[in-house]
XYZ file of C-alpha atoms in Angstrom:
654
model
C 48.120 43.976 119.877
C 51.211 45.986 119.049
C 51.588 47.395 115.578
C 54.834 46.498 113.782
C 57.709 48.888 113.365
C 59.935 48.856 110.299
C 60.439 45.249 109.201
C 63.638 43.576 110.206
C 65.484 41.118 107.980
C 63.661 38.133 109.459
C 60.263 39.666 108.608
C 61.383 40.451 105.080
C 62.550 36.873 104.564
C 59.288 35.465 105.922
C 57.389 37.379 103.241
C 59.484 35.952 100.410
C 57.433 33.346 98.579
C 59.005 29.867 98.696
C 57.330 29.042 95.402
C 56.936 30.854 92.111
C 53.388 31.490 91.029
C 53.314 33.946 88.138
C 50.438 36.248 87.361
C 50.201 35.730 83.609
C 47.202 38.004 83.008
C 48.612 40.767 85.172
C 52.007 40.527 83.471
C 50.336 40.660 80.054
C 48.574 43.915 80.988
C 51.889 45.501 81.968
C 53.556 44.255 78.789
C 50.853 45.899 76.676
C 51.400 49.192 78.495
C 55.127 48.969 77.786
C 54.351 48.376 74.108
C 52.447 51.653 73.946
C 54.103 55.031 73.598
C 51.574 57.183 75.426
C 51.003 57.930 79.080
C 49.508 55.192 81.230
C 48.372 54.863 84.826
C 48.132 51.356 86.252
C 46.175 50.778 89.470
C 47.084 47.451 91.093
C 45.085 46.729 94.228
C 44.140 43.829 96.443
C 43.750 42.850 100.052
C 46.847 42.164 102.171
C 48.888 39.137 101.239
C 47.678 38.834 97.637
C 51.184 39.308 96.250
C 51.157 42.944 95.125
C 54.775 43.596 96.075
C 55.757 40.279 94.487
C 54.065 41.392 91.278
C 56.069 44.635 91.350
C 59.292 42.594 91.286
C 58.005 40.785 88.161
C 57.157 44.155 86.595
C 60.612 45.435 87.452
C 62.222 42.459 85.746
C 60.001 42.854 82.663
C 60.977 46.527 82.380
C 64.660 45.738 82.888
C 64.569 43.114 80.128
C 63.334 45.852 77.798
C 65.945 48.395 78.957
C 63.255 50.483 80.627
C 64.186 52.078 83.955
C 61.898 51.059 86.837
C 61.756 53.225 89.961
C 59.979 51.573 92.896
C 58.961 53.769 95.842
C 57.595 52.052 98.980
C 55.275 54.323 100.926
C 54.775 51.936 103.840
C 57.111 53.692 106.256
C 56.970 57.194 104.855
C 55.001 60.269 105.829
C 52.081 61.117 103.531
C 53.661 64.354 102.341
C 54.776 65.428 98.841
C 58.265 66.199 100.113
C 58.627 62.713 101.589
C 57.551 61.050 98.331
C 59.834 63.234 96.227
C 62.781 62.476 98.491
C 62.174 58.717 98.212
C 61.900 58.946 94.425
C 65.025 61.071 94.235
C 66.934 58.462 96.245
C 65.741 55.767 93.826
C 66.996 57.834 90.908
C 70.325 58.483 92.590
C 70.036 62.097 91.495
C 70.408 63.974 94.774
C 71.313 67.654 94.328
C 71.750 69.810 97.420
C 71.403 73.113 95.530
C 67.935 72.672 94.013
C 64.586 71.347 95.219
C 63.816 67.597 94.983
C 61.164 68.236 92.300
C 63.605 70.240 90.191
C 66.268 67.517 90.593
C 63.734 64.864 89.526
C 62.681 66.894 86.480
C 66.326 67.359 85.467
C 66.930 63.622 85.777
C 63.835 62.821 83.692
C 64.895 65.311 81.004
C 68.274 63.591 80.886
C 66.565 60.222 80.362
C 64.429 61.686 77.567
C 67.443 63.084 75.783
C 68.982 59.614 75.784
C 65.748 58.018 74.582
C 65.338 56.028 77.799
C 61.806 55.278 78.989
C 60.965 54.889 82.658
C 58.275 53.601 85.016
C 57.483 55.030 88.456
C 55.778 52.539 90.779
C 54.451 53.407 94.246
C 53.927 50.414 96.528
C 51.654 50.589 99.623
C 49.879 53.534 98.018
C 47.098 53.417 100.615
C 49.577 55.354 102.796
C 49.619 58.162 100.232
C 45.874 58.352 99.501
C 45.584 61.826 100.987
C 48.064 62.970 98.298
C 45.646 62.063 95.471
C 44.938 65.675 94.583
C 48.633 66.584 94.630
C 49.469 63.703 92.289
C 46.697 64.701 89.874
C 47.311 68.452 89.866
C 51.046 68.782 90.452
C 53.086 65.641 89.920
C 51.429 63.972 86.916
C 51.397 67.148 84.767
C 55.157 67.464 85.289
C 55.875 64.066 83.704
C 56.543 63.525 79.991
C 53.779 62.120 77.767
C 55.366 58.654 77.585
C 55.407 58.081 81.351
C 53.954 55.035 83.083
C 52.883 55.490 86.699
C 51.815 52.526 88.872
C 49.726 52.950 92.021
C 49.972 49.683 93.952
C 48.064 49.349 97.211
C 45.393 47.645 99.238
C 42.572 49.794 97.862
C 41.253 50.746 94.464
C 41.881 54.363 93.442
C 39.181 56.552 94.929
C 36.158 57.883 93.034
C 37.775 61.326 92.717
C 40.012 59.855 90.000
C 36.935 59.076 87.881
C 36.091 62.771 87.681
C 39.636 63.789 86.680
C 41.214 64.203 83.252
C 43.409 61.210 84.045
C 40.583 58.665 84.189
C 40.828 57.600 80.490
C 44.478 56.669 81.059
C 43.817 54.401 84.071
C 43.910 50.593 83.855
C 42.880 48.717 87.010
C 43.933 45.251 88.166
C 42.522 43.577 91.272
C 44.667 40.826 92.758
C 42.838 37.974 94.460
C 43.876 34.741 96.117
C 44.750 31.589 94.222
C 42.388 28.709 93.588
C 43.565 25.326 94.814
C 44.075 24.341 91.167
C 46.462 27.265 90.552
C 48.333 26.553 93.741
C 48.531 22.800 93.227
C 49.745 23.096 89.635
C 52.490 25.518 90.593
C 53.719 23.768 93.697
C 53.998 19.974 93.915
C 56.650 19.317 96.571
C 54.116 18.556 99.304
C 51.938 15.516 99.761
C 48.436 16.028 98.283
C 46.782 16.004 101.694
C 49.217 18.671 102.971
C 48.680 20.741 99.830
C 44.933 20.755 100.436
C 45.413 21.519 104.129
C 47.676 24.506 103.394
C 45.238 25.921 100.847
C 42.192 25.486 103.111
C 43.966 27.113 106.040
C 45.126 30.093 103.963
C 41.959 30.291 101.810
C 44.258 30.846 98.846
C 45.907 33.983 100.227
C 49.433 33.929 98.711
C 51.200 35.367 101.775
C 49.510 32.960 104.187
C 50.133 30.152 101.683
C 53.829 30.964 101.668
C 53.960 30.774 105.468
C 52.144 27.429 105.422
C 54.408 25.960 102.752
C 57.558 27.133 104.510
C 56.450 25.391 107.677
C 55.298 22.209 105.962
C 58.519 21.966 103.979
C 60.417 22.026 107.259
C 58.304 19.572 109.228
C 55.965 17.744 106.793
C 53.313 17.940 109.493
C 50.777 20.392 110.875
C 49.865 21.257 114.432
C 47.955 23.854 116.416
C 51.096 25.712 117.426
C 51.957 26.302 113.771
C 48.435 27.645 113.159
C 48.751 30.137 116.012
C 52.119 31.387 114.809
C 50.890 31.903 111.250
C 47.716 33.591 112.473
C 49.760 36.026 114.578
C 51.966 36.843 111.601
C 48.964 37.401 109.338
C 47.238 39.667 111.871
C 50.391 41.703 112.417
C 50.919 42.165 108.688
C 47.346 43.231 107.996
C 47.123 45.567 110.984
C 50.175 47.449 109.704
C 47.584 49.497 107.812
C 46.489 51.145 111.068
C 48.152 54.392 112.043
C 47.319 53.727 115.723
C 45.327 51.164 117.757
C 42.250 53.362 118.254
C 40.194 51.131 115.932
C 41.464 47.813 117.292
C 38.541 47.193 119.709
C 36.131 47.661 116.821
C 38.054 45.222 114.623
C 38.003 42.663 117.435
C 34.214 42.912 117.664
C 33.849 42.728 113.886
C 35.700 39.399 113.880
C 32.770 37.822 115.749
C 29.915 37.272 113.364
C 29.553 37.432 109.628
C 28.359 41.001 109.146
C 28.795 44.205 111.096
C 26.748 47.380 111.182
C 27.271 50.447 113.368
C 24.272 49.624 115.561
C 25.434 46.059 116.157
C 28.932 47.280 116.971
C 27.573 49.728 119.536
C 25.379 47.068 121.172
C 28.270 44.614 121.468
C 30.630 47.253 122.901
C 27.936 49.004 124.933
C 29.137 52.396 123.800
C 28.344 54.988 121.171
C 30.619 55.087 118.136
C 31.000 58.259 116.113
C 30.149 58.198 112.429
C 33.714 59.317 111.689
C 35.224 56.350 113.562
C 32.851 53.867 111.940
C 33.636 55.166 108.457
C 37.349 55.006 109.253
C 36.843 51.403 110.357
C 35.008 50.147 107.271
C 37.363 52.044 104.957
C 40.172 49.667 105.956
C 41.153 47.415 103.086
C 40.159 44.192 104.848
C 36.506 45.303 105.085
C 34.129 44.743 102.202
C 30.686 46.313 101.885
C 27.808 43.947 101.098
C 24.028 44.297 100.892
C 23.767 43.081 104.492
C 26.505 45.211 106.025
C 30.288 45.218 106.143
C 32.258 41.989 106.205
C 35.839 41.222 107.167
C 38.071 39.300 104.807
C 37.534 35.635 105.737
C 41.186 34.819 106.405
C 41.787 37.950 108.468
C 38.547 37.412 110.386
C 39.579 33.871 111.256
C 43.059 34.984 112.317
C 41.777 37.947 114.329
C 39.111 35.833 116.000
C 41.614 33.140 116.932
C 43.985 35.747 118.353
C 41.209 37.336 120.429
C 39.938 33.979 121.675
C 43.397 33.036 122.948
C 44.301 36.394 124.477
C 40.953 37.254 126.067
C 38.792 34.118 126.286
C 36.289 35.611 128.749
C 35.924 38.834 126.803
C 35.619 36.844 123.572
C 32.766 34.755 124.989
C 31.012 37.892 126.266
C 31.158 39.490 122.833
C 29.880 36.318 121.178
C 26.972 36.061 123.611
C 26.057 39.715 123.053
C 26.061 39.167 119.308
C 23.647 36.251 119.763
C 21.430 38.313 122.065
C 21.437 41.074 119.436
C 20.160 38.540 116.885
C 17.658 37.332 119.492
C 16.104 40.793 119.477
C 14.837 40.088 115.958
C 12.856 37.017 117.093
C 9.593 38.851 117.554
C 6.223 37.354 116.711
C 5.027 40.560 115.060
C 8.042 40.856 112.779
C 9.093 38.852 109.723
C 12.756 37.856 109.927
C 14.741 38.101 106.726
C 17.228 35.493 105.537
C 20.244 37.659 106.440
C 19.250 37.771 110.104
C 18.636 34.020 110.211
C 21.937 33.378 108.423
C 23.767 35.501 110.993
C 22.073 33.592 113.799
C 23.252 30.230 112.429
C 26.668 31.687 111.708
C 27.082 32.798 115.318
C 25.806 29.491 116.671
C 28.336 27.727 114.494
C 31.142 29.893 115.817
C 31.777 28.054 119.097
C 29.373 25.123 118.873
C 29.204 23.487 115.447
C 32.928 22.983 114.998
C 32.677 19.673 116.862
C 29.730 18.479 114.739
C 29.414 17.658 111.072
C 29.789 21.366 110.261
C 33.226 22.894 109.834
C 32.249 26.534 110.200
C 35.433 28.058 108.807
C 35.126 26.018 105.629
C 31.394 26.652 105.196
C 31.869 30.402 105.526
C 33.752 30.440 102.199
C 30.532 29.522 100.363
C 27.554 31.678 99.401
C 24.126 31.000 97.912
C 22.142 33.136 95.452
C 18.981 32.795 93.343
C 19.346 31.752 89.699
C 18.129 33.855 86.777
C 17.360 33.148 83.116
C 21.039 33.763 82.367
C 22.057 30.771 84.515
C 20.548 27.894 82.535
C 23.988 26.895 81.266
C 25.091 26.105 84.839
C 21.742 24.669 85.987
C 21.047 22.147 83.196
C 24.184 19.994 83.727
C 22.950 19.166 87.235
C 19.699 17.762 85.837
C 21.487 15.082 83.818
C 22.256 11.731 85.388
C 25.788 11.109 86.531
C 27.528 8.452 88.625
C 28.308 8.908 92.299
C 30.784 7.327 94.666
C 30.194 4.119 96.602
C 31.328 5.515 99.927
C 32.367 8.878 101.290
C 34.114 9.565 104.557
C 35.436 12.489 106.534
C 36.872 13.140 109.960
C 35.866 15.608 112.623
C 38.894 17.886 112.922
C 38.277 18.448 116.632
C 38.005 14.802 117.683
C 39.039 11.344 116.601
C 35.561 10.386 115.446
C 35.095 9.489 111.778
C 31.962 9.348 109.634
C 31.150 7.221 106.611
C 28.200 7.533 104.265
C 27.225 4.986 101.607
C 25.800 6.414 98.386
C 24.405 4.302 95.500
C 26.419 4.218 92.279
C 23.677 5.729 90.152
C 20.939 8.212 90.717
C 19.508 8.384 87.217
C 15.899 8.490 88.437
C 16.658 11.143 91.033
C 17.699 13.650 88.383
C 15.245 12.391 85.727
C 12.297 13.640 87.791
C 13.608 17.217 87.483
C 13.323 18.826 84.037
C 13.786 22.279 82.580
C 10.050 22.465 81.898
C 9.294 21.660 85.531
C 11.617 24.381 86.773
C 10.186 26.912 84.305
C 6.647 26.130 85.480
C 7.662 27.129 89.006
C 10.231 29.818 88.191
C 14.001 29.560 87.814
C 14.411 32.021 90.699
C 13.526 29.073 92.954
C 16.787 27.394 91.932
C 19.501 28.372 94.409
C 23.114 28.394 93.252
C 25.863 27.425 95.685
C 29.045 29.318 94.897
C 32.515 28.845 96.261
C 34.999 31.665 96.686
C 35.568 33.357 93.342
C 31.911 32.946 92.362
C 32.101 29.547 90.657
C 28.850 27.544 90.903
C 29.527 24.163 92.507
C 26.021 23.099 93.535
C 22.309 23.817 93.195
C 19.099 23.412 95.195
C 15.616 23.454 93.685
C 12.745 24.676 95.873
C 9.038 24.334 95.065
C 6.643 26.730 96.807
C 3.676 25.008 98.461
C 0.700 26.995 97.150
C -2.517 26.716 95.181
C -0.757 26.702 91.782
C 1.595 23.839 92.710
C -0.444 21.650 95.087
C -1.937 19.390 92.402
C 1.491 18.871 90.820
C 3.006 18.048 94.215
C 0.249 15.494 94.866
C 0.868 13.754 91.530
C 4.654 13.949 91.061
C 7.030 11.199 92.226
C 8.942 11.922 95.434
C 6.470 14.578 96.675
C 3.189 12.662 96.204
C 3.793 10.402 99.205
C 3.671 13.443 101.508
C 1.018 15.614 99.878
C -1.529 12.833 99.252
C -1.811 12.386 103.004
C -2.871 15.978 103.664
C -6.222 16.436 105.364
C -9.070 18.317 103.721
C -8.498 21.233 106.096
C -4.794 21.413 105.199
C -5.544 21.351 101.458
C -8.174 24.051 101.871
C -5.741 26.209 103.817
C -3.129 25.972 101.034
C -5.680 26.618 98.256
C -7.228 29.604 100.005
C -4.109 31.796 100.026
C -1.942 33.235 97.275
C 1.340 33.245 99.167
C 3.369 30.096 99.734
C 2.456 28.034 102.787
C 5.986 26.628 102.797
C 8.609 25.018 100.589
C 9.630 21.631 99.268
C 13.385 21.187 99.126
C 13.012 19.196 95.930
C 16.547 18.701 94.705
C 20.060 19.069 96.079
C 23.056 18.493 93.830
C 26.774 19.280 93.810
C 29.226 19.261 90.932
C 31.811 17.126 92.687
C 29.961 14.376 94.532
C 33.169 13.367 96.307
C 33.500 16.813 97.918
C 31.827 16.446 101.311
C 32.275 20.129 102.200
C 30.146 21.097 99.182
C 27.318 18.807 100.308
C 27.412 20.226 103.825
C 27.485 23.810 102.572
C 24.515 23.229 100.275
C 22.107 22.547 103.113
C 23.817 24.828 105.633
C 23.426 27.869 103.368
C 20.036 26.837 102.012
C 18.082 26.647 105.253
C 18.461 30.277 106.348
C 16.963 31.293 102.990
C 13.808 29.197 103.431
C 13.218 29.287 107.187
C 10.002 31.296 107.175
C 6.600 31.203 108.806
C 5.580 28.016 106.986
C 6.368 24.358 106.551
C 9.451 22.789 104.997
C 9.345 19.374 103.329
C 12.296 17.311 102.083
C 12.674 13.732 100.902
C 15.930 11.961 100.113
C 17.340 8.422 99.932
C 20.828 9.677 100.834
C 21.820 8.993 104.470
C 24.149 11.996 104.388
C 21.334 14.480 103.748
C 19.051 12.604 106.120
C 21.586 13.149 108.890
C 21.851 16.846 108.067
C 18.073 17.297 108.102
C 17.877 15.618 111.489
C 20.614 17.898 112.817
C 18.444 20.842 111.818
C 15.617 19.242 113.825
C 13.440 18.112 110.928
C 10.953 15.404 111.959
C 10.529 12.248 109.904
C 7.022 11.635 108.503
C 7.007 7.840 108.662
C 3.814 7.357 106.638
C 5.391 9.327 103.753
C 8.257 6.853 103.239
C 8.456 5.966 99.511
C 10.459 3.999 96.945
C 10.127 6.342 93.945
C 13.881 6.215 93.359
C 13.793 2.436 93.097
C 12.812 -0.664 95.102
C 16.248 -0.795 96.706
C 16.286 2.916 97.644
C 13.973 3.644 100.571
C 13.502 7.407 100.779
C 12.553 9.105 104.006
C 10.423 12.232 104.067
C 10.959 14.987 106.622
C 9.088 18.107 107.632
C 9.816 21.178 109.726
C 6.641 22.950 110.785
C 7.212 26.653 111.489
C 3.613 27.786 111.087
C 1.757 29.856 113.667
C 4.788 31.882 114.768
C 6.900 28.832 115.593
C 10.083 30.189 113.964
C 11.370 32.136 117.023
C 10.695 29.111 119.232
C 12.450 26.815 116.748
C 15.546 29.012 116.670
C 15.678 29.190 120.464
C 15.181 25.418 120.770
C 17.858 24.832 118.151
C 20.263 26.992 120.130
C 19.399 25.216 123.398
C 20.123 21.847 121.776
C 23.642 23.167 121.183
C 23.957 24.313 124.787
C 23.146 28.004 124.250
C 20.379 29.528 126.380
C 19.009 32.638 124.678
C 16.206 33.212 127.152
C 18.500 34.196 129.993
C 19.207 37.863 130.505
C 22.737 39.197 130.937
C 21.520 41.917 133.303
C 22.083 41.975 137.046
C 19.176 42.897 139.402
C 20.716 46.380 139.436
C 19.947 46.551 135.693
C 23.577 46.816 134.664
C 24.340 46.963 130.956
C 26.639 44.212 129.595
C 29.593 46.623 129.701
C 28.782 47.647 133.282
C 28.622 43.953 134.223
C 32.179 43.562 132.955
C 33.396 46.615 134.873
C 31.778 45.416 138.114
C 33.246 41.917 137.734
C 36.755 43.304 137.281
C 36.387 45.857 140.087
C 35.570 43.004 142.469
C 38.754 41.302 141.281
C 40.763 44.399 142.276
C 41.387 45.979 138.865
C 42.463 49.634 138.898
C 41.031 52.127 136.402
C 44.159 51.800 134.277
C 43.957 48.009 134.318
C 40.241 48.152 133.528
C 40.936 50.380 130.549
C 43.638 48.037 129.257
C 41.569 44.878 129.770
C 38.409 46.259 128.126
C 40.202 48.287 125.432
C 38.634 51.538 126.644
C 39.974 54.893 127.768
C 40.204 55.705 131.496
C 37.732 58.537 130.915
C 35.170 56.019 129.642
C 35.881 53.728 132.611
C 35.167 56.609 135.004
C 31.849 57.296 133.244
C 30.852 53.637 133.600
C 31.777 53.667 137.297
C 29.711 56.825 137.886
C 26.620 55.147 136.430
C 27.310 51.972 138.421
C 27.639 53.954 141.664
C 24.373 55.724 140.905
C 22.519 52.458 140.231
C 23.824 50.759 143.376
C 23.699 53.781 145.670
C 27.372 53.540 146.665
C 30.154 56.127 146.680
C 33.338 54.175 146.033
C 34.877 50.876 144.891
C 35.052 49.446 148.411
C 31.320 49.925 148.984
C 30.574 48.552 145.503
C 32.605 45.405 146.162
C 30.877 44.841 149.492
C 27.341 45.282 148.200
C 27.982 43.065 145.183
C 29.436 40.259 147.322
C 26.536 40.548 149.770
C 23.958 40.342 146.965
C 25.298 37.004 145.681
């Protein structure tokens, strides 16, 4: 992928928003700073495409309306040197003086403004390019400004921690720009049909720049196709990768786009090479990476765009990377090791990458959700779900990769379903067993209530509606086993609820994100009258317990009961079987009889096809020096001396 040069006029026009969405809170912060007389430093930051430069134009207009001079310096195509910054600022001021230094000319111009009683603002856009000048700004430039100055640092990253230890920290106000919710977008732009509005927002995940590209296209054609998606993805990738000074880190970014999380070890396994700590830290310091408890994660929109670009340019290489990521997860499926929910989540995430898109699961949509445990502070969002509310008669959705449609009938009322769950019941088990489904931005849009199967809950499970039909049928040996241990023998998925019952994606996400949290060495039990959830349980290979069918929700609401038995170290086998059902064989080894590594396999395959060292390096995104090292090891393993002998012995061994 080539990095962009200076933008031409067409690129500049493509970044102009075709709709006007104001940032009222952000504008109010700037207005308050203008109302003050003292010094202020404003840090505006956000990932690419969140409208930072657009906000600067609003700030410029606000300052102009108040007769305040606004100098805007764009660091994007400038060297990270004090002299380069000063020259750009001097050009903005129109105060060039050939006989004195730029700093002296700037100071003279500022003194002239002060004498006239004119205030000014200095804004630096794309400040991530100037980060290495932090110390110079703090020690040299800021002290030279008058006490009424306002300085704006606008970039992809928050100001670094070194600012917290400086004398300037009390003067800093920070604003993080994020994407728009569909409500913000829809209320500000109503020229499209509702279905196209939703499509544009889902595709862009609320990113203002990507939204603008979508809206421009839809305004022209009033339709959407795969070619449009590819073009927008390419534009997004090019814009975001402008942050790179060279393409040294590109192979790492490509690998990071496959999977949900990335760690240095995983990256090295997938690339079959050692990565220096310096390179890894440079990688995850890029603005489109975010650190989480489980590792580093790419911005969802950029990940999707990067992954799509890689899949189209290098389909074979893409599939190899995906398979290696799955095999890396497979290494955690050991009978003597307890898998944590993050590892299981990553496994399902990777399976969904190429396989689940054609099923009920839209992986790209589901990846915008997250699930966390509730605490005592969350009762205000939990209790509304426990009250009865009407549902729709019928819900439908279409598979976006085929022409097949699905319809699910849901009864109008489920009063009894929610009446069986009370605050007292949840408190008796522990509110931490309530899982909160959150959409992007952190808003809770669904909950799941889990009951641990253990000695303290068994009697209640045997007596309570919905669960009694299953637990009354337990044998004496099974009861004794549960009562004899303190830890949970499994879980009952007791309640699933979403805020908007008409939102099918929320229902899908609830179960999709719940299961990795509860797939442990135990048994899972779920009972529901809703065909939609029944279908999802069956897709996750739950088995129906026919003798536990019940009518606790009403005589006209037959409720099926399902179980998934993962006791006695069955979890690894279940995960492998689940993968095989989707056409993925995790038991096969990628190694050749010569015990090639995955990377050596790739090199050998391309050598047989006649690739030169230079072509190998270009195809595999490696240096020629690294290619030569791989070939040396391959020659040693096969006992050959050159490419001709290697090709012959490999063809003969087939």
